[in-house]
Coordinates of C-alpha atoms and ligand atoms in Angstrom, one line a residue:
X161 CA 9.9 -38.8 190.0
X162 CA 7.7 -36.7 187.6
X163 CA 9.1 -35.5 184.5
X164 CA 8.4 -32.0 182.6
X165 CA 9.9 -30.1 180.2
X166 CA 11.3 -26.7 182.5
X167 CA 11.1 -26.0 185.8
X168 CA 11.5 -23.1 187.0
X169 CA 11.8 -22.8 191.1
X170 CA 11.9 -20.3 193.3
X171 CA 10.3 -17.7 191.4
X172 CA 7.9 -14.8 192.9
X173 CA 5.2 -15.4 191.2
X174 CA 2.8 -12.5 190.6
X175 CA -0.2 -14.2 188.9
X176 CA -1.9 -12.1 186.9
X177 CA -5.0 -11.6 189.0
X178 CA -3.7 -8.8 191.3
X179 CA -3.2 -11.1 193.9
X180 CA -0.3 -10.5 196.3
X181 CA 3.0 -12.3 194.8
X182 CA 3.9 -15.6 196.7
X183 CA 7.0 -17.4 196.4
X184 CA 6.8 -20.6 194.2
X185 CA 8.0 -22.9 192.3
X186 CA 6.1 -23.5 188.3
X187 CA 6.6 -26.6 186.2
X188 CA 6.1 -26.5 182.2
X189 CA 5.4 -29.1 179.7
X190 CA 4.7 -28.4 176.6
X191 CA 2.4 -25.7 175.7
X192 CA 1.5 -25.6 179.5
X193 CA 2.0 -24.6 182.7
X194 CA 1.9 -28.4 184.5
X195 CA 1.7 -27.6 188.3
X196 CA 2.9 -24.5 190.4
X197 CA 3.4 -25.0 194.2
X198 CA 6.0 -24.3 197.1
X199 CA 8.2 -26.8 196.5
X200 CA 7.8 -29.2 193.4
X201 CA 10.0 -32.2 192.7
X202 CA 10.3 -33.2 188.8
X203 CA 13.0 -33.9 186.4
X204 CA 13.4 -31.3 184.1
X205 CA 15.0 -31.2 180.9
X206 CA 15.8 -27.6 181.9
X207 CA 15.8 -26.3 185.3
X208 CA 16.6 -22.5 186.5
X209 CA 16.5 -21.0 189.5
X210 CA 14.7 -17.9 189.7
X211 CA 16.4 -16.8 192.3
X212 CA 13.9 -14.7 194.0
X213 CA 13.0 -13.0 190.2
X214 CA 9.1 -12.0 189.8
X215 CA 7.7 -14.3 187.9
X216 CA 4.2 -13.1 185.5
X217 CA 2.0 -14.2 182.5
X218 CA 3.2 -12.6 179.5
X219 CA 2.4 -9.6 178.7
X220 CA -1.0 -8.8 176.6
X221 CA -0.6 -5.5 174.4
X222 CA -4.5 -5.0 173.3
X223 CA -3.5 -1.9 171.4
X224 CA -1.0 -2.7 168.9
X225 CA -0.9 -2.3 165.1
X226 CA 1.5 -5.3 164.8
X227 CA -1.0 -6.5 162.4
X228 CA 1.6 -6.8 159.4
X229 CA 4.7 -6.7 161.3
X230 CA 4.1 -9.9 162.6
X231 CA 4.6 -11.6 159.5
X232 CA 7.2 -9.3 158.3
X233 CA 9.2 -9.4 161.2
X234 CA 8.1 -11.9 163.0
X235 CA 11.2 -11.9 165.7
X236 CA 9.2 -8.8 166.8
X237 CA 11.6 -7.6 169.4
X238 CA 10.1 -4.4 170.2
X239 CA 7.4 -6.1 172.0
X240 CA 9.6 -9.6 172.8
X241 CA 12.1 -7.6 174.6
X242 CA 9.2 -5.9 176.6
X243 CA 7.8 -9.3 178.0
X244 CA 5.0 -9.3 175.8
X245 CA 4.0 -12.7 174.4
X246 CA 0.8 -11.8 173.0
X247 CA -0.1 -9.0 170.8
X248 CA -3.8 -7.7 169.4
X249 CA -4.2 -6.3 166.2
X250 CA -6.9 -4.0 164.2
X251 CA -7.1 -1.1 166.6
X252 CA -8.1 2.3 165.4
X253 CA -11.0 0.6 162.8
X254 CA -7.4 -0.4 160.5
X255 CA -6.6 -4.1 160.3
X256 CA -4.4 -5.7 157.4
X257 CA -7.5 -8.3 157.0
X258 CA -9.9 -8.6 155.0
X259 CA -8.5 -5.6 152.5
X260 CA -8.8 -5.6 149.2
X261 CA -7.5 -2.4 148.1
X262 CA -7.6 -0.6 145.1
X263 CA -4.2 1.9 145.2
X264 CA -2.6 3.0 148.1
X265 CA -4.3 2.3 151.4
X266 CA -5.9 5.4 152.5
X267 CA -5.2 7.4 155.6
X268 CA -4.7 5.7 158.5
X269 CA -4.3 2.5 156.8
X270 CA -1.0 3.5 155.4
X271 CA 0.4 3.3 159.0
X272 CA -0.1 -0.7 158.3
X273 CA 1.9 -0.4 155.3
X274 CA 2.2 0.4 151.6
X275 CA -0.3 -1.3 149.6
X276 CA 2.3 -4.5 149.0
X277 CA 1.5 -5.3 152.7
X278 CA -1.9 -5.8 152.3
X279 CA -2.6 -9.3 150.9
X280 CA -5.2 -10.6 153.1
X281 CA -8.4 -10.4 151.2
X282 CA -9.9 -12.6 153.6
X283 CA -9.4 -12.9 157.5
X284 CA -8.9 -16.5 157.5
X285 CA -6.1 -15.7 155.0
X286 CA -4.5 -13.7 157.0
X287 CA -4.7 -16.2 159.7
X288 CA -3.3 -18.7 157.2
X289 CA -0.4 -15.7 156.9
X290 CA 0.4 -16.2 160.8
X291 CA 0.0 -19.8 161.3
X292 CA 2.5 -20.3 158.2
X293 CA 5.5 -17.5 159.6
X294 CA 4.9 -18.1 163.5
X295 CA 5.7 -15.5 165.0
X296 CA 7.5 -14.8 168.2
X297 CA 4.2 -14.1 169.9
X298 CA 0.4 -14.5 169.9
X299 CA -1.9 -12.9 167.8
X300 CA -4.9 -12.1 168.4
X301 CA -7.0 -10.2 166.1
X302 CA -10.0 -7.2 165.5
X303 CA -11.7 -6.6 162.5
X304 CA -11.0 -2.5 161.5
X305 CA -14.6 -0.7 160.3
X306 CA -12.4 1.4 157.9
X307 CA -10.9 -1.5 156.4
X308 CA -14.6 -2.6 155.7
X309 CA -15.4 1.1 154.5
X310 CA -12.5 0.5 152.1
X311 CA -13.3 -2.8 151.1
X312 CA -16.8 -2.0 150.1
X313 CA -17.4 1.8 149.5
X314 CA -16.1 4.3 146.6
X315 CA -15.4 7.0 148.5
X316 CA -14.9 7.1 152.2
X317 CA -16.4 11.0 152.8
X318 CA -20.2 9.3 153.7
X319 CA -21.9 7.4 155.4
X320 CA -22.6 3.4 153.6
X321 CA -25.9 3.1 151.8
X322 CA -27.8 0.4 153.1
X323 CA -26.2 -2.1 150.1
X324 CA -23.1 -1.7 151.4
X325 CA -23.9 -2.4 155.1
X326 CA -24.9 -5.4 153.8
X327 CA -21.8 -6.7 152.2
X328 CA -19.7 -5.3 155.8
X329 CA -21.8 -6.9 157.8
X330 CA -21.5 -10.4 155.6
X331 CA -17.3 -9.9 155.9
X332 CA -17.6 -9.0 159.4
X333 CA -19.6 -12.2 160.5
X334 CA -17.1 -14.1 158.5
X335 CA -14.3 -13.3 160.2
X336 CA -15.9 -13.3 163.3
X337 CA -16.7 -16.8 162.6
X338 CA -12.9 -17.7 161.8
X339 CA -12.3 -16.1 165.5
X340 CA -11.9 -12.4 165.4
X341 CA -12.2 -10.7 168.5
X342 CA -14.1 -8.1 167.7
X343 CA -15.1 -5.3 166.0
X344 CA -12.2 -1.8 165.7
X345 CA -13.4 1.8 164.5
X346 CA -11.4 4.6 164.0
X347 CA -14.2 7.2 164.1
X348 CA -11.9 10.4 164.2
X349 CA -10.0 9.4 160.9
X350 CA -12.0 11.1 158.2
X351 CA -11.9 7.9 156.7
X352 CA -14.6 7.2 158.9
X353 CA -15.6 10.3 160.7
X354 CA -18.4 10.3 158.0
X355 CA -20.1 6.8 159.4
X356 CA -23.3 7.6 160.8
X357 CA -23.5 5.9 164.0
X358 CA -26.8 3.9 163.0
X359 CA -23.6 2.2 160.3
X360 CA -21.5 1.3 163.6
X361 CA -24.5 0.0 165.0
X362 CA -25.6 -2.7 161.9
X363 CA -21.8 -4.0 162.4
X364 CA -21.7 -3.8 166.7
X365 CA -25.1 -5.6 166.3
X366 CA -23.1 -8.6 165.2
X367 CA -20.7 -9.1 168.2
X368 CA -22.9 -9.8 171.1
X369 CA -24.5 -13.3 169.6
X370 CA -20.6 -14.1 169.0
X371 CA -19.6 -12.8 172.3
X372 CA -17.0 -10.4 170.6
X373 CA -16.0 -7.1 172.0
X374 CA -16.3 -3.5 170.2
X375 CA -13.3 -1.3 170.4
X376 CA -13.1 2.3 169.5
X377 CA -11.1 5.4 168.5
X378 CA -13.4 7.7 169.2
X379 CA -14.5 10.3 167.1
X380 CA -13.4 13.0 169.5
X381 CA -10.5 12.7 172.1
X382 CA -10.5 16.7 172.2
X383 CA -13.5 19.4 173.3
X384 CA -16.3 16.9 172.1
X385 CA -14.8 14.2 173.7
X386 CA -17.5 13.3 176.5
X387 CA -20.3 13.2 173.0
X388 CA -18.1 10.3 171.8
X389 CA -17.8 8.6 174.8
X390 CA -21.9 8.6 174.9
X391 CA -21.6 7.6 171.4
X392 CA -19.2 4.8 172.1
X393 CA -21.5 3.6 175.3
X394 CA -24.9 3.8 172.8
X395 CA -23.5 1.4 170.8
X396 CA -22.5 -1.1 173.3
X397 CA -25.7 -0.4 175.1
X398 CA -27.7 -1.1 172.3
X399 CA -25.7 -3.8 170.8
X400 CA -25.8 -5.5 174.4
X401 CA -21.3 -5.4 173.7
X402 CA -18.8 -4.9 175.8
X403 CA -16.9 -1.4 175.0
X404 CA -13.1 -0.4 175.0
X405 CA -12.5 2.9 174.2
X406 CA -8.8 2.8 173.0
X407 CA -5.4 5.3 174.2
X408 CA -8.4 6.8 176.5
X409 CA -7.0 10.7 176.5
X410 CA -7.5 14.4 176.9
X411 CA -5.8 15.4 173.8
X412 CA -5.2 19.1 173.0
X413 CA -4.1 22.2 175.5
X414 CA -8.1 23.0 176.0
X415 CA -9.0 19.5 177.1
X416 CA -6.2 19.2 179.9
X417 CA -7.6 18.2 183.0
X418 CA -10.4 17.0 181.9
X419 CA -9.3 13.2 183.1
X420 CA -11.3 13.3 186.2
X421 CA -14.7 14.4 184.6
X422 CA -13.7 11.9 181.6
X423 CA -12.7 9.0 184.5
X424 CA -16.3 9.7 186.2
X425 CA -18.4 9.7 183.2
X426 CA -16.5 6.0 182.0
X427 CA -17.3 5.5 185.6
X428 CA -21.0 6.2 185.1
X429 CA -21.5 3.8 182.1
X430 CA -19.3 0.5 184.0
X431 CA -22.4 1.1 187.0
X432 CA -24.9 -0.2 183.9
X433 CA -22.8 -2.0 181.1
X434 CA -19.5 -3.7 180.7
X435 CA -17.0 -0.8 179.5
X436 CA -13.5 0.2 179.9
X437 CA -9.9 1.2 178.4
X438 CA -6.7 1.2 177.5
X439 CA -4.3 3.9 177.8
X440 CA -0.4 4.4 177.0
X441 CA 2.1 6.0 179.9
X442 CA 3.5 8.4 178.1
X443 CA 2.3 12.6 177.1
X444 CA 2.6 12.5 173.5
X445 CA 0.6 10.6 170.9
X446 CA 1.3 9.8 167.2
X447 CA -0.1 8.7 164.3
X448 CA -0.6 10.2 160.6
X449 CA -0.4 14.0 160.5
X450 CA -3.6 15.4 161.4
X451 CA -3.8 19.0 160.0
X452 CA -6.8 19.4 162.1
X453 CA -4.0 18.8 165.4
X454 CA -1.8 21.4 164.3
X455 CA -1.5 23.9 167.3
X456 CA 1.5 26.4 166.7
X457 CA 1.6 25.9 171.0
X458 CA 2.0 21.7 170.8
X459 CA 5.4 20.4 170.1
X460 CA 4.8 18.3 166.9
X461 CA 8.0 16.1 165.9
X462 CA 7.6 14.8 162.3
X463 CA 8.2 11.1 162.5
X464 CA 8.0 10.4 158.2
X465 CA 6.8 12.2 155.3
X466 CA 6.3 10.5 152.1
X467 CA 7.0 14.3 150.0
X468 CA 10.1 15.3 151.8
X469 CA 11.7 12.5 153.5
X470 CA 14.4 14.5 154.5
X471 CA 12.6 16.2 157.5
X472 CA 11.7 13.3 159.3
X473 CA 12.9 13.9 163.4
X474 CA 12.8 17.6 162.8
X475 CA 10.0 19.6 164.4
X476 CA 6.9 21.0 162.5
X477 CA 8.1 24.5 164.2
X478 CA 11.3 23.9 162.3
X479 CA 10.1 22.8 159.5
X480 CA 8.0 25.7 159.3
X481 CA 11.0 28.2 160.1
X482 CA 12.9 27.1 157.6
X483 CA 9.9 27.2 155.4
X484 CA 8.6 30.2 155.9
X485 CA 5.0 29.3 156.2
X486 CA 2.8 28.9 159.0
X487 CA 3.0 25.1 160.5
X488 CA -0.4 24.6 158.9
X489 CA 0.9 25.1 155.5
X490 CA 4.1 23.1 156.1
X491 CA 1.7 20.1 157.8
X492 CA -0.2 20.7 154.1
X493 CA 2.9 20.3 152.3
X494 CA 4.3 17.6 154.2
X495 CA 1.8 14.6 153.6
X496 CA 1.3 11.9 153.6
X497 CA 3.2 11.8 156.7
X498 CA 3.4 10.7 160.1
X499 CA 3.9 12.7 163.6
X500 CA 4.3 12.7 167.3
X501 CA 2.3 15.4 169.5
X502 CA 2.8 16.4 172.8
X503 CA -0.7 17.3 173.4
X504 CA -1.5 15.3 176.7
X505 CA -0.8 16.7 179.8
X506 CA 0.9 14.3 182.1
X507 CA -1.2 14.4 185.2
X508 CA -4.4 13.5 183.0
X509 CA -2.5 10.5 181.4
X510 CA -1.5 9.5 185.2
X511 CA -5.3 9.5 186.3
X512 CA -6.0 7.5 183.3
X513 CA -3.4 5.2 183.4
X514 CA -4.7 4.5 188.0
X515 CA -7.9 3.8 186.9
X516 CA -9.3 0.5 188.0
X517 CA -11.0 -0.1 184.3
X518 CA -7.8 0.9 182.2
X519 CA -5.3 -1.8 180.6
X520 CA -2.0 -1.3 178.8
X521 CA -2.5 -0.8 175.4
X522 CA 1.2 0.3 173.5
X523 CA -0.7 1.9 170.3
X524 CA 3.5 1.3 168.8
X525 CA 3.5 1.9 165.0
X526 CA 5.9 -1.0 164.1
X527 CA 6.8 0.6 160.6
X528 CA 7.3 4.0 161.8
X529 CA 11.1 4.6 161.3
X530 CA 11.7 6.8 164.1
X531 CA 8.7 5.4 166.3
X532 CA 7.3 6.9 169.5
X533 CA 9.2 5.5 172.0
X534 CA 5.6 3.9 173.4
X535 CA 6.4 0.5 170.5
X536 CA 10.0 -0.1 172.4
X537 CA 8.8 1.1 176.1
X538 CA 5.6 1.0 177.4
X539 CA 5.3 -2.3 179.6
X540 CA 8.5 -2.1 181.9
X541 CA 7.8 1.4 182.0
X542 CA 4.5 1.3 183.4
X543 CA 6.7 -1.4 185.6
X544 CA 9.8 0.3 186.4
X545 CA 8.5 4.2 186.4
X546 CA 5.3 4.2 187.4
X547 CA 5.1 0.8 189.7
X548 CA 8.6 1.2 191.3
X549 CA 9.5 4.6 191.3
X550 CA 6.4 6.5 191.7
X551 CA 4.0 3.8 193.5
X552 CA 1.2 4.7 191.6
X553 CA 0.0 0.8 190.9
X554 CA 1.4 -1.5 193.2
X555 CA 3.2 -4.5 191.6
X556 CA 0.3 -7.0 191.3
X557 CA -2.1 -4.0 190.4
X558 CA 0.4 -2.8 187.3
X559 CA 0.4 -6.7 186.0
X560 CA -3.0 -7.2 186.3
X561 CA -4.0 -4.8 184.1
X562 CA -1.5 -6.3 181.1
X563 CA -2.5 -9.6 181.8
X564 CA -5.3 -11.1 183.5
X565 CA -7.6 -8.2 182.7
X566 CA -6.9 -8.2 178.9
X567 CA -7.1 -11.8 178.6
X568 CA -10.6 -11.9 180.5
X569 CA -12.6 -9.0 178.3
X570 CA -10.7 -9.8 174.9
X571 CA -11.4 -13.8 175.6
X572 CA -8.4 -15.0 175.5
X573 CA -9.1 -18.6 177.1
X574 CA -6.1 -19.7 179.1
X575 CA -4.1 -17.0 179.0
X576 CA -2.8 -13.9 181.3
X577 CA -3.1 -15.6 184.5
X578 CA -0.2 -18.6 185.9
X579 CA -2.2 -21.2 186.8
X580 CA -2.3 -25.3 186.3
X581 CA -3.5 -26.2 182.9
X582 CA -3.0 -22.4 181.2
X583 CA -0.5 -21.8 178.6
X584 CA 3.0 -21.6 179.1
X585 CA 3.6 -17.6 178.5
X586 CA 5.5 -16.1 180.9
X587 CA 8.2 -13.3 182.1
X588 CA 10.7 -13.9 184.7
X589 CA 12.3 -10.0 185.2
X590 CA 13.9 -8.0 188.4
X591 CA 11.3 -6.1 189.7
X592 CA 14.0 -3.5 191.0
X593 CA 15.5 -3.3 187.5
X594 CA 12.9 -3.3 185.6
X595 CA 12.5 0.0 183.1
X596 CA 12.5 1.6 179.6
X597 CA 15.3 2.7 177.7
X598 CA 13.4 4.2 174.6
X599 CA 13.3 7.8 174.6
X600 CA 11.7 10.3 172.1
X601 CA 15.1 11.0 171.0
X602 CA 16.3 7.9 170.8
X603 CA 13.6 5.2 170.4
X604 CA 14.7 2.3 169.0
X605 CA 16.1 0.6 172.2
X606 CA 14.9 -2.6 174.1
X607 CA 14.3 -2.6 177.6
X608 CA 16.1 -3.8 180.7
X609 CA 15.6 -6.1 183.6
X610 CA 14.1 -9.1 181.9
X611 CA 15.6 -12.5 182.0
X612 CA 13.6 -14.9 180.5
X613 CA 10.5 -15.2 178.3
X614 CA 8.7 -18.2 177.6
X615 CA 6.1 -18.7 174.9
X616 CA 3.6 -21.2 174.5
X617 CA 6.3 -23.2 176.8
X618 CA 9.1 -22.2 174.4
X619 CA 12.4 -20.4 176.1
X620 CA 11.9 -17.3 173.1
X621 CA 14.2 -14.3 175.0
X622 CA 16.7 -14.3 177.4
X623 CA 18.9 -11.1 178.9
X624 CA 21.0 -11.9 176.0
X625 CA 18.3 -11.3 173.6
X626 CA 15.8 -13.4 171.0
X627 CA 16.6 -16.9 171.6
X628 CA 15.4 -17.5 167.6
X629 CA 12.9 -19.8 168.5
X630 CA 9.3 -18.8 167.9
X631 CA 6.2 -20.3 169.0
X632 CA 3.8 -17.6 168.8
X633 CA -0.1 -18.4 167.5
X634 CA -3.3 -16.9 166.5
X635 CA -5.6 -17.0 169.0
X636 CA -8.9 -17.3 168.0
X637 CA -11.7 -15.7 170.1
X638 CA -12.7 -17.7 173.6
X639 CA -15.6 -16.1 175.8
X640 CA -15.5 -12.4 177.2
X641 CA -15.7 -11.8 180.8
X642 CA -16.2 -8.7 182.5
X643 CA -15.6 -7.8 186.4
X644 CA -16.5 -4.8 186.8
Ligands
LIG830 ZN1 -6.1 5.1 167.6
LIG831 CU1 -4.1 2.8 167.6

């Protein structure tokens, strides 16, 4: 008989590709998924019995800023215990590499850390960084415009003079070369809002020959936001890329129910050039405080504050109160700091989150201590809540789009689909149990219904928790592929 390493039979396997889940048996050896059929006979140095259990690729987050967390906590159970097994880093034009700073990281940066976390002056050092801690799951990585803009610019309140173009561009081709995905911005940040769009351009212009993808916070995700979406399509037009616009949203009271209009005009684009998004299942965003997203009629919770610590959980409406000043001039007072809004409406985030072109994307902040509960929940959620209970994906559909989908238009080769000869990461969890336990009030709190979780071939989570082995990688970039 046949040896391999596991074997796992009678497992519903749900492949990644949307396909309809059939009922099979998968064998592993090493790194690699060996054969998957009806009925396989091997000995197996572990065997389990699925027991009817749905069995997927691991789960690809492509919106993550896991980029220093990784190496700092490198068990990574907030995304482990989700069934994720592959995270990418650098959204929002912020990436821990290549950043030489000189201070404190400026705004949004900061969310990566204080300026002790940044010691990647190069991207293959920060490669180096990964390879060395192994963590428990992939990496994959983008290359953030604003950590360029830092690296090479003064002040961050202009656009780059031609000089310092130059000197992104060389960084950027260098990391592409060491096997970044692609290019992030972050164009509502004023840390970049300043780049002109002819500056986006001299960096997109580099992907295409490396067949890397361009990925974008957009400079508006309120009342301009169909202007950024143009500007976000220009630049993957004109740089013949690929385009992902990031957490796609109708952010702010005005902009609700907007999706469809938004949904069509994404639509619009895909009919000429590869495009699509990501999108997170929850109502609320977060990220730094934004004085210009202060709205006395948005609930704004206060998630850190660097000058008064002390008010981190408590409202901005609170805050204020007790205060006495408007929630403007508390925001003022309070930074740096960091914030959750509930400034989507929930019917637009469901449109989104339907959408044929949309993946799952958790946008967690890692080193947030009182996160959004998005960093603990947003996989068996989009599983459990929105698969199960409210049938808006079916099974296969809601997979798809967090695993073969992802893997094809970030090119990750081998990866996100169960098939002979493709890496070993893969989720074994009850579809009927499946769901999140983080809440807004109490986020810090790992999922249910998964039982096992195998990485790169390695058993890394069970229901009982992390295993404590790790065989995550980086995952340099393989070829982009777009269905549309
Ligand atoms: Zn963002
Ligand atoms: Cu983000």
């Amino acid at each position: 008989m046949r040896s391999c390493d596991t074997l796992i039979r009678n497992a519903n396997v749900v492949d990644g590709s949307g396909a309809a889940p059939a009922s099979m048996d998968v064998a592993i050896n090493g790194d690699q998924i060996c054969e998957l059929g009806p009925s396989l006979s091997y000995a197996a140095s572990a065997i389990i019995d699925a027991q009817g259990l749905a069995l997927a690729p691991g789960f690809i987050d492509v919106h993550t800023h896991d980029d220093t967390a990784v190496i700092h906590d490198p068990v990574m159970l907030p995304k482990l215990s989700q069934g994720v097994t592959t995270v990418i880093v650098g959204n929002c034009g912020i990436s821990a590499a290549p950043v030489q700073l000189r201070g404190e990281p400026p705004d949004p940066m900061n969310l990566l850390g204080n300026a002790d976390a940044f010691r990647y002056p190069t991207f293959a050092a920060y490669v180096a960084a990964i390879q060395e801690v192994i963590p428990a799951v992939n990496v994959g990585a983008l290359v953030g415009h604003t950590a360029l803009r830092n690296n090479h610019m003064d002040r961050l309140d202009r656009t780059a003079t031609e000089g310092e173009m130059i000197a992104m561009r060389r960084q950027l081709k260098e990391a592409l070369d060491g096997g970044a995905l692609g290019l992030s911005t972050g164009l509502a940040y004023l840390s970049a809002n300043a780049a002109s769009t002819e500056e986006v351009l001299a960096l997109a212009e580099l992907l295409a020959s490396a067949g890397a993808v361009y990925t974008t916070h957009m400079r508006s995700e309120t009342e301009a936001i169909l202007d950024a979406m143009q500007e976000a399509f220009e630049v993957g037009r004109l740089s013949r890329v690929p385009v992902i616009i990031s957490h796609l949203k109708c952010a702010g009271i005005a902009n609700w129910g907007r999706s469809s209009e938004v949904l069509q005009f994404l639509d619009t684009a895909r009919a000429s050039q590869p495009a699509g998004c990501d999108c997170y299942p929850y109502a609320a965003g977060s990220s730094t405080l934004d004085l210009r997203q202060v709205d006395e009629r948005v609930k704004i919770t206060i998630t850190w504050s660097t000058s008064h610590p002390e008010v981190a959980g408590q409202t901005l409406e609170q805050i204020a109160a007790v205060w006495n000043l408007t929630q403007l001039e508390a925001a003022k007072r309070l930074q740096p700091a960091g914030a959750i809004y509930h400034s989507i409406s929930e019917e637009d985030m469901r449109r989104i989150l339907q959408h044929p072109a949309t993946m799952i994307g958790s946008d967690g902040l890692p080193n947030d201590p009182r996160p959004h509960p998005r960093l603990w929940g947003t996989f068996p959620r989009v599983l459990g809540r929105y698969s199960r209970e409210e049938k808006m994906l079916s099974l296969p559909e809601a997979v798809h789009k967090m695993t073969g989908m992802p893997a094809q238009r970030f090119g990750l080769a081998k990866r996100g689909l169960i098939r002979q000869g493709y890496y070993a990461d893969l989720v074994l969890f009850d579809p009927d149990q499946i769901i999140d336990t983080a809440t807004f009030s109490d986020p810090v709190s790992p999922s249910k219904g998964i039982a096992r979780i195998w990485v790169n071939g390695v058993l890394s989570y069970t229901d009982q928790g992390a295993t404590g082995k790790r065989n995550g990688r980086f995952l340099s970039r393989g070829k982009t592929t777009w269905i549309q």
